Short mmCIF file of C-alpha atoms in Angstrom, two decimals:
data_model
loop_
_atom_site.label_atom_id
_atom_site.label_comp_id
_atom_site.label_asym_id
_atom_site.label_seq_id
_atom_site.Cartn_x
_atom_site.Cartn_y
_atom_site.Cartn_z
CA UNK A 145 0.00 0.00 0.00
CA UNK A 146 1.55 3.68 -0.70
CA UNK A 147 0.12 6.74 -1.48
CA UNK A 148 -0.56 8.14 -4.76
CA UNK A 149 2.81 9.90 -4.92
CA UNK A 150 4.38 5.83 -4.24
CA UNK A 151 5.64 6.72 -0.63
CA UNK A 152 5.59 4.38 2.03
CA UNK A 153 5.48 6.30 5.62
CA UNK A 154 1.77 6.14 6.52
CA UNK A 155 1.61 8.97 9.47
CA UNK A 156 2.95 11.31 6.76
CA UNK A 157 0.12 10.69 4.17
CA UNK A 158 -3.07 13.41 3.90
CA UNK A 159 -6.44 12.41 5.52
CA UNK A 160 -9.20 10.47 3.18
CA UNK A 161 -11.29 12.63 1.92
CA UNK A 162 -14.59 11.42 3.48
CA UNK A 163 -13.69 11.71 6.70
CA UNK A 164 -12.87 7.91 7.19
CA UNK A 165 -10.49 6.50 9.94
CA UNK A 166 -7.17 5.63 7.94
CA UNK A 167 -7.64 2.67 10.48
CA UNK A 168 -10.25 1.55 8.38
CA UNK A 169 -8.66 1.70 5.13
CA UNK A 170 -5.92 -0.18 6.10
CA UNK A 171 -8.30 -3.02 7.44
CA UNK A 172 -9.08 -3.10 3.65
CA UNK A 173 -5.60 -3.24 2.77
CA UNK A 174 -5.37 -6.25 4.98
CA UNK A 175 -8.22 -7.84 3.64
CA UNK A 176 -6.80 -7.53 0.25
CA UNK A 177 -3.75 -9.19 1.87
CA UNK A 178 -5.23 -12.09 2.64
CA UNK A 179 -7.41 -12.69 -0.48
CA UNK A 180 -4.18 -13.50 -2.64
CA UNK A 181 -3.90 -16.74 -0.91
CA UNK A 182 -0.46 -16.52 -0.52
CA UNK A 183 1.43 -19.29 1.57
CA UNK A 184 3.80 -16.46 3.68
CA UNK A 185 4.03 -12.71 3.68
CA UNK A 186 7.57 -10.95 4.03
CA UNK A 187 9.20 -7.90 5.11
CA UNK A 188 12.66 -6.30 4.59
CA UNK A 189 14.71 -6.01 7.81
CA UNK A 190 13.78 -1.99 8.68
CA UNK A 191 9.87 -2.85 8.62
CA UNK A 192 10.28 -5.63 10.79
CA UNK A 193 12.24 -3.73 13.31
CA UNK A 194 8.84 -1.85 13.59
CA UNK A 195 7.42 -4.49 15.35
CA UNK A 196 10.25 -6.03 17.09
CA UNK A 197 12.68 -2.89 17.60
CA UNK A 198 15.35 -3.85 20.02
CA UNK A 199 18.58 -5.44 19.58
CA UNK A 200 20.15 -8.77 20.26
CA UNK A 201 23.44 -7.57 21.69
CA UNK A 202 25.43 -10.96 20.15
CA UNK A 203 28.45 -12.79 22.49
CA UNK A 204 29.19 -15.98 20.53
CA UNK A 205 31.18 -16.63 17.41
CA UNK A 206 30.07 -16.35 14.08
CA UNK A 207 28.87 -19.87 12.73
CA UNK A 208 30.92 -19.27 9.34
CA UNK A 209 29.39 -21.52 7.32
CA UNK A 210 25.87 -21.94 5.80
CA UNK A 211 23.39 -25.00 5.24
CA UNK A 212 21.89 -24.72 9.06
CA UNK A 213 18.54 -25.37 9.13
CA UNK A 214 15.91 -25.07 11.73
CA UNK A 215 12.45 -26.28 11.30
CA UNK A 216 10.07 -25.00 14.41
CA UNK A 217 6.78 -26.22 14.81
CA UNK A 218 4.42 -24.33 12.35
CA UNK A 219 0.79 -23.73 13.14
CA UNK A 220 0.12 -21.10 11.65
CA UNK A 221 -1.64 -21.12 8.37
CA UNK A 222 0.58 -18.89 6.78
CA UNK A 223 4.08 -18.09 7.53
CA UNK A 224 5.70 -14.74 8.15
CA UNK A 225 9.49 -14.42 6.51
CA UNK A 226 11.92 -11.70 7.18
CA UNK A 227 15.59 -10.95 5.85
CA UNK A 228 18.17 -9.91 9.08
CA UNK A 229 21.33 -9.40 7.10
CA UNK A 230 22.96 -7.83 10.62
CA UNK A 231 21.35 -10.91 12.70
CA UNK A 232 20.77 -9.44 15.40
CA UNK A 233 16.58 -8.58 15.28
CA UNK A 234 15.71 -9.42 19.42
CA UNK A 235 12.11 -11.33 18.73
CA UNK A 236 10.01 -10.93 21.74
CA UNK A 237 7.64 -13.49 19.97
CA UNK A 238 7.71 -16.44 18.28
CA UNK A 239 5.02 -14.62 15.66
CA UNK A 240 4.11 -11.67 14.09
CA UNK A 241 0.61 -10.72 13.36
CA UNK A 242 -0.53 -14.57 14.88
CA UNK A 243 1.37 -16.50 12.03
CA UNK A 244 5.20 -18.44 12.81
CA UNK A 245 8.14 -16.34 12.01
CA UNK A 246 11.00 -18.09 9.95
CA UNK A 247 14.32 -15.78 9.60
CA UNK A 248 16.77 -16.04 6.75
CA UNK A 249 20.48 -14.74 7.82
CA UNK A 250 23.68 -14.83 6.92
CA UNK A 251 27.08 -16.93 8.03
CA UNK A 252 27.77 -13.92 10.70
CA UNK A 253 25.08 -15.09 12.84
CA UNK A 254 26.79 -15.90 15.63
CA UNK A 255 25.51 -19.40 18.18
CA UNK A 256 24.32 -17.56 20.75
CA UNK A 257 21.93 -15.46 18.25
CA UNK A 258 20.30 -19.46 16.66
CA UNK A 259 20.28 -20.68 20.34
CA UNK A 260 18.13 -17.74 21.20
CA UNK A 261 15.64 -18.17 18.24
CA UNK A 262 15.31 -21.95 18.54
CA UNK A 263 14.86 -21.09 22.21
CA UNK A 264 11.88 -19.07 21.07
CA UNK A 265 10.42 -21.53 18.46
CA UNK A 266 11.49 -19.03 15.77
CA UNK A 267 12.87 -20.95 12.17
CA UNK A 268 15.87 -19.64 10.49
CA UNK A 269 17.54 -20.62 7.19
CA UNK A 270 21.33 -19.76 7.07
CA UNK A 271 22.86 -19.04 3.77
CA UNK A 272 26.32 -17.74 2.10
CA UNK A 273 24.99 -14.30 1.19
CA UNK A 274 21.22 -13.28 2.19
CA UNK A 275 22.02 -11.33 -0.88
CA UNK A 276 21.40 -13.62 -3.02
CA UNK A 277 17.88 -14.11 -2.68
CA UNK A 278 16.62 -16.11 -5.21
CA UNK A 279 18.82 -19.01 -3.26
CA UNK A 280 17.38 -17.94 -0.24
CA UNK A 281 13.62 -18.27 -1.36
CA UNK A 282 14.64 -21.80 -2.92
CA UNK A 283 15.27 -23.21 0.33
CA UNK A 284 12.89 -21.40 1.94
CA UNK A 285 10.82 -23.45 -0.72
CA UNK A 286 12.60 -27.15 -0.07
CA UNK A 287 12.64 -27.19 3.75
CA UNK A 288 9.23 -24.73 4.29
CA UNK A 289 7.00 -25.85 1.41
CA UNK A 290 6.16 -22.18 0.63
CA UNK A 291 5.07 -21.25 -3.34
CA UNK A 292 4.11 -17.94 -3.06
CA UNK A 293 4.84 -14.95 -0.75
CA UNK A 294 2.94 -11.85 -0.39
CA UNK A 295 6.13 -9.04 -0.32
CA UNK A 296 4.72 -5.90 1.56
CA UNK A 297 8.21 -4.07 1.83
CA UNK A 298 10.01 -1.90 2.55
CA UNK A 299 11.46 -0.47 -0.52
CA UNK A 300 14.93 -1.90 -0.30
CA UNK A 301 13.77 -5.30 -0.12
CA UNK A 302 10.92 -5.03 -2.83
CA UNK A 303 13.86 -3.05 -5.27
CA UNK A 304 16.14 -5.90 -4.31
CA UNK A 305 13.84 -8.69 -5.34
CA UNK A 306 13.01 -6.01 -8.48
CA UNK A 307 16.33 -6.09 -9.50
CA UNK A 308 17.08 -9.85 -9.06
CA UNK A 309 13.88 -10.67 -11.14
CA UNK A 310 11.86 -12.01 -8.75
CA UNK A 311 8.65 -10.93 -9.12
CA UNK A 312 5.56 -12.64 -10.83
CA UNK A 313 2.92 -10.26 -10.02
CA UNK A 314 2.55 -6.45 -8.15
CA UNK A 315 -0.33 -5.60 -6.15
CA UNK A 316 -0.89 -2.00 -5.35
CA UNK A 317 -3.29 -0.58 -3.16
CA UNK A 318 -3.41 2.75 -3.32
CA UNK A 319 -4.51 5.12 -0.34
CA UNK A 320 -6.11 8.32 -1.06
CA UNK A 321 -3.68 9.93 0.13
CA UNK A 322 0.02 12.36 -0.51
CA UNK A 323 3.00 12.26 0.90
CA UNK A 324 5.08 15.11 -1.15
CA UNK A 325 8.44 14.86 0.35
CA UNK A 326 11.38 14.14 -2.13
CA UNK A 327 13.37 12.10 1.00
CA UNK A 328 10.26 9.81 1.82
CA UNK A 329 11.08 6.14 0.84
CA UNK A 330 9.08 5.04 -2.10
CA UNK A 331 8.09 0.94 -2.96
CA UNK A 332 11.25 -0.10 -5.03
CA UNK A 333 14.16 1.47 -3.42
CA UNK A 334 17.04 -0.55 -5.19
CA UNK A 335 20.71 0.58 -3.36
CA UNK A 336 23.09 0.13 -6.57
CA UNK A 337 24.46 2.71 -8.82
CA UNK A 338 23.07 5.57 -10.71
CA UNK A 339 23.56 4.09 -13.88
CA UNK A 340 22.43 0.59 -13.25
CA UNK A 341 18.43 -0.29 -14.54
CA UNK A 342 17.40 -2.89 -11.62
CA UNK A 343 13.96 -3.02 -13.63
CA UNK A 344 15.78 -3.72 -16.70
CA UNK A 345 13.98 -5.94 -19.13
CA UNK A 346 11.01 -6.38 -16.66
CA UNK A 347 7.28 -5.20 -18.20
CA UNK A 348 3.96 -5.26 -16.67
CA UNK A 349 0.89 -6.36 -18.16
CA UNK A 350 -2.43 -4.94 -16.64
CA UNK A 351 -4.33 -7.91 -14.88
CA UNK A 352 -7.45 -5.14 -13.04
CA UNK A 353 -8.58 -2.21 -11.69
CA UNK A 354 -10.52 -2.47 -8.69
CA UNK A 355 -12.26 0.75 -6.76
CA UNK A 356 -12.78 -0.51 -3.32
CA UNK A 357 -14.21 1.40 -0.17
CA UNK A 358 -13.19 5.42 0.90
CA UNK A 359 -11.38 5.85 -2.23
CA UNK A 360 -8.62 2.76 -2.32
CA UNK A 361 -7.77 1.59 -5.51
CA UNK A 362 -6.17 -1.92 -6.00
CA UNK A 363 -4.08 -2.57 -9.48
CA UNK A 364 -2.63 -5.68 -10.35
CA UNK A 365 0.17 -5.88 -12.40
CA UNK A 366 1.65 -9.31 -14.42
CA UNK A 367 5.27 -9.44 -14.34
CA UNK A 368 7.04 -10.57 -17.88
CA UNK A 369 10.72 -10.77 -18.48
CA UNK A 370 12.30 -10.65 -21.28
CA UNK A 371 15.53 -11.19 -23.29
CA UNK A 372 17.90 -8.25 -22.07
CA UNK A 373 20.53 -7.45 -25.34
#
């Protein structure tokens, strides 16, 4: 969900225009949410740390290698995936939202940090680089059984799934509301060079326009890829 102007910072967007709570139009994003079917949902490290914001002060060594897996007990129906490239997120839960939390790191996660989030009933996947994500998501398919995952941001984790090619389909809800400042983070915000294209050779194909309740509207976009020269 962003405003018109693409920006991603709710408390900074204008007021609907009817007078509505913005509670309520995000209980329609959320429905939305949960009508793709999806089997887990995802955010980037910075949104997470909205929910869980303090830090796991590490004292062990790093592992150094990747390949550890750890499969907690799932009961959830879906699953909730984040990225914690720093490994160091301190989870005061063993869910987000009511759904199991599996966390894909890096080889610089140190013991202590997986003894803590087995401790918890929290999954983790360790890999060479969390980088790379398309590996990432692959084992995340193998060990988890997960198809398809609903990507709700932030902006440097959508433009780094942008640029690896890694999306099949966009769905954007649109609030009726502005943001207006330059600086506010915006839904692909790909960290590479000025002169690399991270959306090179990607095109969308209108799927449907939807007009839902207090001015929303919900687009859905087809990803293609094609042959880059």
């Amino acid at each position: 969900m962003s405003s018109v102007d693409g920006r991603l910072l709710p408390g900074r967007w204008t007021a609907p225009f009817d007078g509505a709570n913005p509670a309520e139009l995000f209980k329609e994003y959320a429905a939305i949410g949960q009508s793709l079917g999806t089997d887990a949902w995802m955010f980037g490290k910075a949104t997470t740390r909205e929910a869980f914001p303090y830090k796991f002060m590490p004292k062990g060594d790093p592992i150094g290698k990747s390949g550890k897996v750890f499969i907690s007990n799932r009961t959830s129906p879906r699953l909730f995936i984040t990225i914690d490239p720093d490994a160091d997120i301190f989870f005061t839960s063993d869910r987000l939202r009511g759904d199991n939390i599996l966390v894909i790191l890096g080889t610089n996660a140190t013991t202590d940090y997986l003894s803590a989030l087995a401790e918890k009933g929290i999954s983790y996947i360790v890999v060479d680089d969390v980088r790379n994500l398309r590996k990432a998501l692959t084992l995340v398919k193998q060990y988890f059984k997960v198809d398809t995952i609903s990507l709700q941001g932030g902006g440097i984790i959508d433009g780094a799934m942008l640029a690896q090619a890694l999306i099949n389909e966009f769905s954007l809800v649109i609030y009726p509301g502005i943001d207006g400042l330059t600086t506010s983070p915006s839904i692909f915000e790909y960290l590479g060079h000025s002169d690399e294209l991270p959306a090179e050779g990607q095109t969308l194909q209108l799927l449907s326009v939807e007009q839902r309740p207090h001015g929303i509207v919900w687009l859905r976009y087809k990803f293609h890829n094609l042959p880059i020269e």
